[in-house]
GROMACS .gro file of N, CA and C in nm:
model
  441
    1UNK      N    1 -13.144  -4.807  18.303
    1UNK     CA    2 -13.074  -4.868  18.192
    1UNK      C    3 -12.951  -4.783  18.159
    2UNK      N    4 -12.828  -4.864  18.120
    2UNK     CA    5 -12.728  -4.765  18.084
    2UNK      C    6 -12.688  -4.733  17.968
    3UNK      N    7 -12.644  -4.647  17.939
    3UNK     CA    8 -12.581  -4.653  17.792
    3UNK      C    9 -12.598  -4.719  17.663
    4UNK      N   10 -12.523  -4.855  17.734
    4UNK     CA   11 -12.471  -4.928  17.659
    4UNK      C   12 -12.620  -5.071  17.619
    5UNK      N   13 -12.635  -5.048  17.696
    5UNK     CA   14 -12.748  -5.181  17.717
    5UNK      C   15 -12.803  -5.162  17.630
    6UNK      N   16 -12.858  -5.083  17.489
    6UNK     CA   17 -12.915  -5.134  17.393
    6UNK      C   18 -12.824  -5.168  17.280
    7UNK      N   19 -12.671  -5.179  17.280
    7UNK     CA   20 -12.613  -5.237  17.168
    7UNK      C   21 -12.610  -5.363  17.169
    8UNK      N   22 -12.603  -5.444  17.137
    8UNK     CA   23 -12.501  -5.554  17.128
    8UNK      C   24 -12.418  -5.584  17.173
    9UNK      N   25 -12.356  -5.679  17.256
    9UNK     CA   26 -12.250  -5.644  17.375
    9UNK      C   27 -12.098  -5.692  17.281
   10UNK      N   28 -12.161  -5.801  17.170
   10UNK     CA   29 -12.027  -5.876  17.121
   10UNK      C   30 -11.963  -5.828  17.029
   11UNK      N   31 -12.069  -5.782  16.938
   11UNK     CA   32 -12.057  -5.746  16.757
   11UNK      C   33 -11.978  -5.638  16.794
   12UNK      N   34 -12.011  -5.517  16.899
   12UNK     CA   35 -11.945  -5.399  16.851
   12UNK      C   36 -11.812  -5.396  16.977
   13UNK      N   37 -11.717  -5.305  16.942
   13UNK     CA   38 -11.634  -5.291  16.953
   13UNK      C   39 -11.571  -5.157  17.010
   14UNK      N   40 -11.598  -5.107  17.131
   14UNK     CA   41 -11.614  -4.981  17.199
   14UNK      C   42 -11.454  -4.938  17.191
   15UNK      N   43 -11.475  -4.838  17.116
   15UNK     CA   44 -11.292  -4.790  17.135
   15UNK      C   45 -11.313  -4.709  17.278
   16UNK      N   46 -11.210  -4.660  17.275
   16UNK     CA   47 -11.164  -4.588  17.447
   16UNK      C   48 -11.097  -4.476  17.441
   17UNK      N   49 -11.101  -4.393  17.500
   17UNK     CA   50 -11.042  -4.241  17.505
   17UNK      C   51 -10.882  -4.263  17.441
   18UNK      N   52 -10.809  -4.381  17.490
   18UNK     CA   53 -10.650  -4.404  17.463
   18UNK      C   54 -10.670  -4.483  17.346
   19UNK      N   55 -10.754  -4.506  17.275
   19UNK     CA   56 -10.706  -4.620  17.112
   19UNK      C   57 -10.854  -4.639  17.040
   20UNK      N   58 -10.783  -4.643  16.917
   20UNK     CA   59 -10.906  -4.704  16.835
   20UNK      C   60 -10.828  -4.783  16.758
   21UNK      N   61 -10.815  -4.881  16.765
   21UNK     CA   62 -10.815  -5.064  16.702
   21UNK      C   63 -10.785  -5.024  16.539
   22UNK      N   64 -10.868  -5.007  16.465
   22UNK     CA   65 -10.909  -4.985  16.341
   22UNK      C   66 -10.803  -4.866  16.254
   23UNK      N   67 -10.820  -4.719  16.349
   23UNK     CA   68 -10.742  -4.589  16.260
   23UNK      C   69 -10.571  -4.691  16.317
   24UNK      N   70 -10.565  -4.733  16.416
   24UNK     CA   71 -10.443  -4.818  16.451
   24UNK      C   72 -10.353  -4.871  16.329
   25UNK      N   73 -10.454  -5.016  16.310
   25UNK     CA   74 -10.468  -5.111  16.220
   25UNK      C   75 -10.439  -5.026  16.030
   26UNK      N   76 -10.526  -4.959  16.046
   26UNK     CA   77 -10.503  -4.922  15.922
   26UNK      C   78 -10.372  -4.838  15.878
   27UNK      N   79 -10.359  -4.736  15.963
   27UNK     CA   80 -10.252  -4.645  15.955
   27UNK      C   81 -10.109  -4.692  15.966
   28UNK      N   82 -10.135  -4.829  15.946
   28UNK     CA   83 -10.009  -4.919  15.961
   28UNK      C   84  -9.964  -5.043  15.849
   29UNK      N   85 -10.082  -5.000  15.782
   29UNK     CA   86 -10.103  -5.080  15.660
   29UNK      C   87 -10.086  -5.004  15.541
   30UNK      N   88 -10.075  -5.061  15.418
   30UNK     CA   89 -10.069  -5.013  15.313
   30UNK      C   90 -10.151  -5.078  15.183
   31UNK      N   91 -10.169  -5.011  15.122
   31UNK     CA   92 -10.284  -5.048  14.969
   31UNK      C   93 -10.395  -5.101  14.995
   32UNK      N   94 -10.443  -5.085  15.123
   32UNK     CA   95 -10.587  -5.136  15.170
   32UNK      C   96 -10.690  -5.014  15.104
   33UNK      N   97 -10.789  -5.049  15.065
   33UNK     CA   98 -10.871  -4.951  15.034
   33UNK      C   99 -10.964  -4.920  15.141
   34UNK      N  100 -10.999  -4.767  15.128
   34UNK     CA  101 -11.060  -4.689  15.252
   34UNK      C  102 -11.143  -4.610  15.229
   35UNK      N  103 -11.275  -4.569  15.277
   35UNK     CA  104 -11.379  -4.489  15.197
   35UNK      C  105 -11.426  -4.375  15.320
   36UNK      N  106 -11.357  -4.272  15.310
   36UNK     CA  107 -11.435  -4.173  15.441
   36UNK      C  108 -11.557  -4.124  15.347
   37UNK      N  109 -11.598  -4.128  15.478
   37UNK     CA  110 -11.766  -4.063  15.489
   37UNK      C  111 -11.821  -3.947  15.580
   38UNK      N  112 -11.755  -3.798  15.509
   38UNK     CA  113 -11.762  -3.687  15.614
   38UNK      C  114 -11.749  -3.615  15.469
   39UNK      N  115 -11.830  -3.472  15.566
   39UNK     CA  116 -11.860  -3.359  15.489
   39UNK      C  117 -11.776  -3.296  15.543
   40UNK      N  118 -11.712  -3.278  15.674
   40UNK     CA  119 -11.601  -3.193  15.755
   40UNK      C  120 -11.477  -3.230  15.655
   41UNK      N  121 -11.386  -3.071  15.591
   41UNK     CA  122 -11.285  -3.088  15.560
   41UNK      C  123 -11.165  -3.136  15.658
   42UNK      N  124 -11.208  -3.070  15.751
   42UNK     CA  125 -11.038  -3.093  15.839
   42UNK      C  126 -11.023  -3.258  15.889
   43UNK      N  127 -11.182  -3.320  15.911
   43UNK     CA  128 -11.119  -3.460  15.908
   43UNK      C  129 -11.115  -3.544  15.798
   44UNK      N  130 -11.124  -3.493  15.674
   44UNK     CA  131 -11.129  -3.573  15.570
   44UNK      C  132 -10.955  -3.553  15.531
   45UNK      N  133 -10.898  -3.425  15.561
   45UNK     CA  134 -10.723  -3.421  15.496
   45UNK      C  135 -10.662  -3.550  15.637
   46UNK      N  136 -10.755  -3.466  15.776
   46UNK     CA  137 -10.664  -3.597  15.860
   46UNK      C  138 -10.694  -3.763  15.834
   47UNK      N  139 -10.800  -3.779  15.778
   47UNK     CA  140 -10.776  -3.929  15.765
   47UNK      C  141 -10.700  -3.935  15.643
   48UNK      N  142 -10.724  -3.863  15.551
   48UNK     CA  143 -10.602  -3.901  15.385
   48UNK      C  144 -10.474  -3.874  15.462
   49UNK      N  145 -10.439  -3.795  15.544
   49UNK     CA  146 -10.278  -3.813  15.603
   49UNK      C  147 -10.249  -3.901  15.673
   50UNK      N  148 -10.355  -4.010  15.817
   50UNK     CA  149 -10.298  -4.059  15.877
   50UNK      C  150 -10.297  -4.265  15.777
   51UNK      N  151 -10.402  -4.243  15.621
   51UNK     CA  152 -10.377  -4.373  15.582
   51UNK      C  153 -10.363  -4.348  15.472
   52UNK      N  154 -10.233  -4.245  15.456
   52UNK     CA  155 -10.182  -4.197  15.326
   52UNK      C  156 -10.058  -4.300  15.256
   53UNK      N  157 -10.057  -4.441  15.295
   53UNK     CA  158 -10.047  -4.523  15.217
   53UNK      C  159 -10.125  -4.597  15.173
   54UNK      N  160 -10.233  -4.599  15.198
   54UNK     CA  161 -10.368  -4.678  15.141
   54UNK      C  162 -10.404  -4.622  15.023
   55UNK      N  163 -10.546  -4.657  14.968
   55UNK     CA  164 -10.604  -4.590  14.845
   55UNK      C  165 -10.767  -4.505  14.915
   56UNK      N  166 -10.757  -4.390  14.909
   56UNK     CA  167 -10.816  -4.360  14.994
   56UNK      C  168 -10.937  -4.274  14.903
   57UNK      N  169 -11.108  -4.359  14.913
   57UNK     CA  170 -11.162  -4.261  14.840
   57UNK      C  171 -11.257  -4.131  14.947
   58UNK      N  172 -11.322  -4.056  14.908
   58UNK     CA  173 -11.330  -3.959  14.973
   58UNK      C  174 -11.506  -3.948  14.922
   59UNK      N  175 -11.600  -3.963  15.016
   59UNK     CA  176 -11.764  -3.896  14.999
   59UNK      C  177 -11.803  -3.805  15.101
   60UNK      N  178 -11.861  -3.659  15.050
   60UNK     CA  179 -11.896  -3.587  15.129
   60UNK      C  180 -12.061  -3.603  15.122
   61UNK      N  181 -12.122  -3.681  15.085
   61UNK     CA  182 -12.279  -3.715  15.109
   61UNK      C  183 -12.310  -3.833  15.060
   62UNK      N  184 -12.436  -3.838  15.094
   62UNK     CA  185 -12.467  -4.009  15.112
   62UNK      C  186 -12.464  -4.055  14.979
   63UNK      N  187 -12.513  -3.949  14.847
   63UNK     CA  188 -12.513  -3.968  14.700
   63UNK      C  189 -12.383  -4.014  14.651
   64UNK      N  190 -12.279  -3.918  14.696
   64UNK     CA  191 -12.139  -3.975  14.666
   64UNK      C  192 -12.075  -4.131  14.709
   65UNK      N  193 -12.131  -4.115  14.905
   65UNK     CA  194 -12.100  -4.267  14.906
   65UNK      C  195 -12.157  -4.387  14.870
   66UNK      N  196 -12.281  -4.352  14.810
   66UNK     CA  197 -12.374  -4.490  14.732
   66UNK      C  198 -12.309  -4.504  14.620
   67UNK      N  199 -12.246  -4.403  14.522
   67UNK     CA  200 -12.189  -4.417  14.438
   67UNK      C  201 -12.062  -4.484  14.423
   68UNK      N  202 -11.966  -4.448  14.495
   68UNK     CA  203 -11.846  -4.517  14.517
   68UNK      C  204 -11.851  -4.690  14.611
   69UNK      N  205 -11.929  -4.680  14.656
   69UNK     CA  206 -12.012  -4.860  14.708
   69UNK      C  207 -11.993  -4.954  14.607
   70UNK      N  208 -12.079  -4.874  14.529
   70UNK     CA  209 -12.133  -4.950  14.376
   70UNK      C  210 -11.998  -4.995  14.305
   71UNK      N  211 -11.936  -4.889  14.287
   71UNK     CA  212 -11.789  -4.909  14.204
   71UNK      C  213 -11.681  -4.982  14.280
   72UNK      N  214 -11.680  -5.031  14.389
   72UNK     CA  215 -11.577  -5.102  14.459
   72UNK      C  216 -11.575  -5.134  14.570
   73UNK      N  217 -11.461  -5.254  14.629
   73UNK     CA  218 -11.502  -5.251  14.761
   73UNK      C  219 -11.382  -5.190  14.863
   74UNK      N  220 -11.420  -5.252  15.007
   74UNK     CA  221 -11.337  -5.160  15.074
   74UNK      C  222 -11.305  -5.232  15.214
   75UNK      N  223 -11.216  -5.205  15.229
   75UNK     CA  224 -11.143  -5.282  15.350
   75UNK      C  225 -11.208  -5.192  15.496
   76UNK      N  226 -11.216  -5.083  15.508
   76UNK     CA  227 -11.270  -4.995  15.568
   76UNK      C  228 -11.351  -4.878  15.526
   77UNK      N  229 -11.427  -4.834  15.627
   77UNK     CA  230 -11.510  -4.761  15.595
   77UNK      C  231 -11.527  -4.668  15.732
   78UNK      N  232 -11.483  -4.541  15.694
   78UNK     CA  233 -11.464  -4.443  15.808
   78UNK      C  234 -11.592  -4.363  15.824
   79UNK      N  235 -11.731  -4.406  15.890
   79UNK     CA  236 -11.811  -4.291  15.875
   79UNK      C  237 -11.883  -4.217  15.991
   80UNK      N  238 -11.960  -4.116  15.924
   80UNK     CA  239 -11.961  -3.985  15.985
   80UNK      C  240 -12.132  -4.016  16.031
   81UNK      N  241 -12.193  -3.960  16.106
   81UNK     CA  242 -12.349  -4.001  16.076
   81UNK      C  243 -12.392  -3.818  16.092
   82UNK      N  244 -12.364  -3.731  16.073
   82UNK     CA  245 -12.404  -3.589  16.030
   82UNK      C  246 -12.370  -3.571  15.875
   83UNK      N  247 -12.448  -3.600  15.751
   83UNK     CA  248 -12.376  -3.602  15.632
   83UNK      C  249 -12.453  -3.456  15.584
   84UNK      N  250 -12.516  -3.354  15.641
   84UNK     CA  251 -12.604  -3.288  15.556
   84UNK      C  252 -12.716  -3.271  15.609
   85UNK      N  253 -12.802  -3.167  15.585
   85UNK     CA  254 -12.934  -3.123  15.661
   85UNK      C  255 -13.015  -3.267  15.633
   86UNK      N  256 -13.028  -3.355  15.554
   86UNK     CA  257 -13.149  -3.450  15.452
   86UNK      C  258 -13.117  -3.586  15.463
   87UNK      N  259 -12.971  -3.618  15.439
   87UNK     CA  260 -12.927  -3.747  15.484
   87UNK      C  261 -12.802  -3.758  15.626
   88UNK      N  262 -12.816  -3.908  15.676
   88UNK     CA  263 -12.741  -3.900  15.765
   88UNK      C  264 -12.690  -4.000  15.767
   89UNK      N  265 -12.565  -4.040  15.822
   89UNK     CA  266 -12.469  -4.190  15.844
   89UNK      C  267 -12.607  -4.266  15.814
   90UNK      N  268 -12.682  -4.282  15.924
   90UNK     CA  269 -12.770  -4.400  15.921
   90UNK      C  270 -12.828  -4.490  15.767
   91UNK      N  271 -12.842  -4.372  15.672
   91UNK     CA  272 -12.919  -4.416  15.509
   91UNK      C  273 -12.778  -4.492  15.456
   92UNK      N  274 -12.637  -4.486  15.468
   92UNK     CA  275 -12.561  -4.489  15.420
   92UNK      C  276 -12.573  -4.635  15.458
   93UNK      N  277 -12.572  -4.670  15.602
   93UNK     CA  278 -12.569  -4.823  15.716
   93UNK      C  279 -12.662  -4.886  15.650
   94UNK      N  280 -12.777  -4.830  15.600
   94UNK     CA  281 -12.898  -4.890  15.565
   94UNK      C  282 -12.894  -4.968  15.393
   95UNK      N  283 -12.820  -4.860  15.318
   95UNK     CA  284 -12.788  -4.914  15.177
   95UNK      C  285 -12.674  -4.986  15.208
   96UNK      N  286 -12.578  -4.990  15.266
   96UNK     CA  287 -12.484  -5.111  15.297
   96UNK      C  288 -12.569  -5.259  15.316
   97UNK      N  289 -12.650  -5.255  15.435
   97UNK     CA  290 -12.719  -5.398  15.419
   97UNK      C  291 -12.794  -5.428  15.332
   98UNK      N  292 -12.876  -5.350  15.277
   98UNK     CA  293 -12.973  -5.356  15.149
   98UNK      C  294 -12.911  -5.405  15.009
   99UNK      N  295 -12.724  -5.408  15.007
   99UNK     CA  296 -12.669  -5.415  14.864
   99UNK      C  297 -12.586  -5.545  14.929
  100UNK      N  298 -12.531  -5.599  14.802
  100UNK     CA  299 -12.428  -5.671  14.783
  100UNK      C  300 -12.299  -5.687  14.821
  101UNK      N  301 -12.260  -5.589  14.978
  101UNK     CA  302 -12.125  -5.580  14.947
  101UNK      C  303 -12.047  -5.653  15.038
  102UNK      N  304 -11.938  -5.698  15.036
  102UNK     CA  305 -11.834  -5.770  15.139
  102UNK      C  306 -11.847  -5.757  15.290
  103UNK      N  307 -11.908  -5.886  15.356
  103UNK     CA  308 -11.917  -5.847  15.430
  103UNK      C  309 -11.782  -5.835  15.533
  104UNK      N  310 -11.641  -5.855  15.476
  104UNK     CA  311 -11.489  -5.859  15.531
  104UNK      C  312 -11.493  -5.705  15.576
  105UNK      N  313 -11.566  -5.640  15.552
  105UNK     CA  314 -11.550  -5.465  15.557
  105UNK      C  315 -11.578  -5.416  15.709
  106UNK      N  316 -11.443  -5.338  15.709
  106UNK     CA  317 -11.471  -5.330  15.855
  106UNK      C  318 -11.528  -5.173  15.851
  107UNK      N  319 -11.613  -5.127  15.955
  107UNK     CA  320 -11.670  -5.005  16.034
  107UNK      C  321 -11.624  -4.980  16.103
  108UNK      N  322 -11.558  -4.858  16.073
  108UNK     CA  323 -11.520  -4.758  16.233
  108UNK      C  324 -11.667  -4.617  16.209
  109UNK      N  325 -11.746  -4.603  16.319
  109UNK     CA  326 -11.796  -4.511  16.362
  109UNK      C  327 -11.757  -4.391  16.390
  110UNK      N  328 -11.689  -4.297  16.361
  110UNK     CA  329 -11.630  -4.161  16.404
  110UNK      C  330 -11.686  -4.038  16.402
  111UNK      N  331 -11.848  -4.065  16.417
  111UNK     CA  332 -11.895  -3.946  16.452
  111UNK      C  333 -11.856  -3.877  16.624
  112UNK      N  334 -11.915  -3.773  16.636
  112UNK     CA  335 -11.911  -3.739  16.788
  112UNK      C  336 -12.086  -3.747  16.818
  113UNK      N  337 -12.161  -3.774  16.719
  113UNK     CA  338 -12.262  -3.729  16.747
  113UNK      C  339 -12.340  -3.924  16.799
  114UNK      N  340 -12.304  -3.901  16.964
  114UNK     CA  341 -12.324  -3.993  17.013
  114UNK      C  342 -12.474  -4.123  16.970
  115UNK      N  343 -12.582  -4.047  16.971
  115UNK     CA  344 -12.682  -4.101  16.952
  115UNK      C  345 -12.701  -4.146  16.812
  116UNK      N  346 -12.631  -4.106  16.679
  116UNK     CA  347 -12.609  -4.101  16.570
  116UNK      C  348 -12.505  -4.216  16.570
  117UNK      N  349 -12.419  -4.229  16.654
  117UNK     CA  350 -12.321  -4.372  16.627
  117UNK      C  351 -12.346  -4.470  16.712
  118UNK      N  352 -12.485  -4.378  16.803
  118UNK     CA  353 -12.529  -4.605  16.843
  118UNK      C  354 -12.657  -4.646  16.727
  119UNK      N  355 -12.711  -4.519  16.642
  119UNK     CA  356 -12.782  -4.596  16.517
  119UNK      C  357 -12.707  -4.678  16.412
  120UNK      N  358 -12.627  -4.609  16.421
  120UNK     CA  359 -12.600  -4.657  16.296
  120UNK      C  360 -12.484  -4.823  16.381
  121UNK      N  361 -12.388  -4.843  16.503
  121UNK     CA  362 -12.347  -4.960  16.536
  121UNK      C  363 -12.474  -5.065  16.510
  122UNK      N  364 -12.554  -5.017  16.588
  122UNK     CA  365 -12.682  -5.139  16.605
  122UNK      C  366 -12.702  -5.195  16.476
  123UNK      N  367 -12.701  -5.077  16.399
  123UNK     CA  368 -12.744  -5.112  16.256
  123UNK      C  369 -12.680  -5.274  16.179
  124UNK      N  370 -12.555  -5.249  16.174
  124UNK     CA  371 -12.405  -5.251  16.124
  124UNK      C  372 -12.404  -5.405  16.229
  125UNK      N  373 -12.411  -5.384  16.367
  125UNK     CA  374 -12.367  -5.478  16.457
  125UNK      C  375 -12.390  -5.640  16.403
  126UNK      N  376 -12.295  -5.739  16.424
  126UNK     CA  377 -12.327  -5.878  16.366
  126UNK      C  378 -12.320  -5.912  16.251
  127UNK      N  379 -12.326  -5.820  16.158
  127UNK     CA  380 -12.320  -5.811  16.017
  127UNK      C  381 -12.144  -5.742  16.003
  128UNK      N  382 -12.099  -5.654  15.994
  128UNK     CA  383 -11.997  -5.593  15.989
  128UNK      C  384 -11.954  -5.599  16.152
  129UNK      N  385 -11.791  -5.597  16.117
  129UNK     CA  386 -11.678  -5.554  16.219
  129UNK      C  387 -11.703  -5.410  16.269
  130UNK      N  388 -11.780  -5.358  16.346
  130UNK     CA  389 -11.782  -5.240  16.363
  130UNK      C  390 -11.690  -5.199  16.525
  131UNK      N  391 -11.682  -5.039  16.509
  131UNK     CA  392 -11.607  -4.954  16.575
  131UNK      C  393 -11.683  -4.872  16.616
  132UNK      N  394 -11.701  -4.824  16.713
  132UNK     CA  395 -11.731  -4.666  16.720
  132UNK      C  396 -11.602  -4.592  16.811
  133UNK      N  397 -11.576  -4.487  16.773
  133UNK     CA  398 -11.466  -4.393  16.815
  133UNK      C  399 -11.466  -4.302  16.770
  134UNK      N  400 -11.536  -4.215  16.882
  134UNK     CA  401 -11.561  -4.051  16.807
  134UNK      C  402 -11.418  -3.957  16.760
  135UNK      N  403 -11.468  -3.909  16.664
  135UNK     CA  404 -11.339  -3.819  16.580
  135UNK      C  405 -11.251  -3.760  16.657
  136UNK      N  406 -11.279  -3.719  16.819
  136UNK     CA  407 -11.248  -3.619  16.883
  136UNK      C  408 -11.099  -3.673  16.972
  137UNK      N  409 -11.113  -3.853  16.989
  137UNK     CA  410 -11.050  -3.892  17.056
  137UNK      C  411 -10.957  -3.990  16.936
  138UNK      N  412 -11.008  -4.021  16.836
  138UNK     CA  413 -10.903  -4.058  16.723
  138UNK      C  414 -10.750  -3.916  16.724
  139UNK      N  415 -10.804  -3.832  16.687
  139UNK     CA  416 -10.766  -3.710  16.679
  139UNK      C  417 -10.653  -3.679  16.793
  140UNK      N  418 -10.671  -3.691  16.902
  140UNK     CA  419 -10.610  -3.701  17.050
  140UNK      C  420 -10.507  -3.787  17.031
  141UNK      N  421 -10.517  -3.917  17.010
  141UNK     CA  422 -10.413  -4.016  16.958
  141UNK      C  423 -10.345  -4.020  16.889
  142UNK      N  424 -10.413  -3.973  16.717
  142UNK     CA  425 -10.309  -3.990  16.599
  142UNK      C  426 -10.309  -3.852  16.529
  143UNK      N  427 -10.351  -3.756  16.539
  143UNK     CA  428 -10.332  -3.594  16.536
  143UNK      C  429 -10.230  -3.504  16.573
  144UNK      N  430 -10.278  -3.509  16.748
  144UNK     CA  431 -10.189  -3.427  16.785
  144UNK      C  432 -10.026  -3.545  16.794
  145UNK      N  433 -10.046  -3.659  16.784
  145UNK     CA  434  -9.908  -3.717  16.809
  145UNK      C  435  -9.826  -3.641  16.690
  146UNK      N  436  -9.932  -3.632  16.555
  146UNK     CA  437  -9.832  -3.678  16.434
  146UNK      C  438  -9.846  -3.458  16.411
  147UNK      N  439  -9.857  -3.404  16.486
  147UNK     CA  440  -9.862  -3.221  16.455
  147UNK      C  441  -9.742  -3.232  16.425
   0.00000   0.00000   0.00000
């Protein structure tokens, strides 16, 4: 079996070493609202710089991003699935379907932690626009372009 064979072949949306669709899309837009979901500082200033015309809110654990859920919605949703020794992306995927919220909201996946962003796609898949595109190769594209 490969890889891929337990996602979903349609719902999700495999970015590629050269692009991710979504940091694209957004970083080209303006006043869209955006919710990262990372405890890492250095990619939380690079996503507020590369969709630093958007409204961009910021959770470094799953408490923060259940909280900010509740209070609004969001055009995107940038998340991480390493949030902390206790919670992980996945609880975050899990209170997303469990609540009320839009399902227009798109998912980009940007962990690196491979096995951690096919839980949480599968999760997400059919229900949400999802992405996966690890941080490492976003970064490669719209990072070092914009040093």
């Amino acid at each position: 079996m490969d890889e891929d064979s337990e996602l979903p072949e349609i719902e999700i949306v495999r970015a590629t070493e050269t692009q991710s669709k979504m940091t694209k899309e957004f970083s080209e837009l303006s006043n869209k609202k955006i919710l990262v979901v990372d405890n890492d500082l250095f990619r939380v200033q690079f996503f507020q710089e590369i969709f630093k015309n958007n409204n961009v809110d910021i959770a470094s654990s799953y408490d923060k991003a259940v909280t900010l859920l509740n209070n609004g919605e969001y055009d995107l949703i940038c998340l991480d699935y390493d949030l902390g020794l206790d919670k992980k992306g996945t609880k975050v995927a899990e209170y997303m379907l469990a609540g009320d919220f839009s399902r227009q909201t798109k998912v980009m996946v940007q962990s690196m932690n491979k096995e951690g962003s096919q839980q949480i796609s599968t999760l997400l898949a059919g229900i949400y626009d999802v992405e996966v595109c690890p941080f490492d190769f976003i970064y490669k594209n719209f990072g070092e372009k914009n040093a």
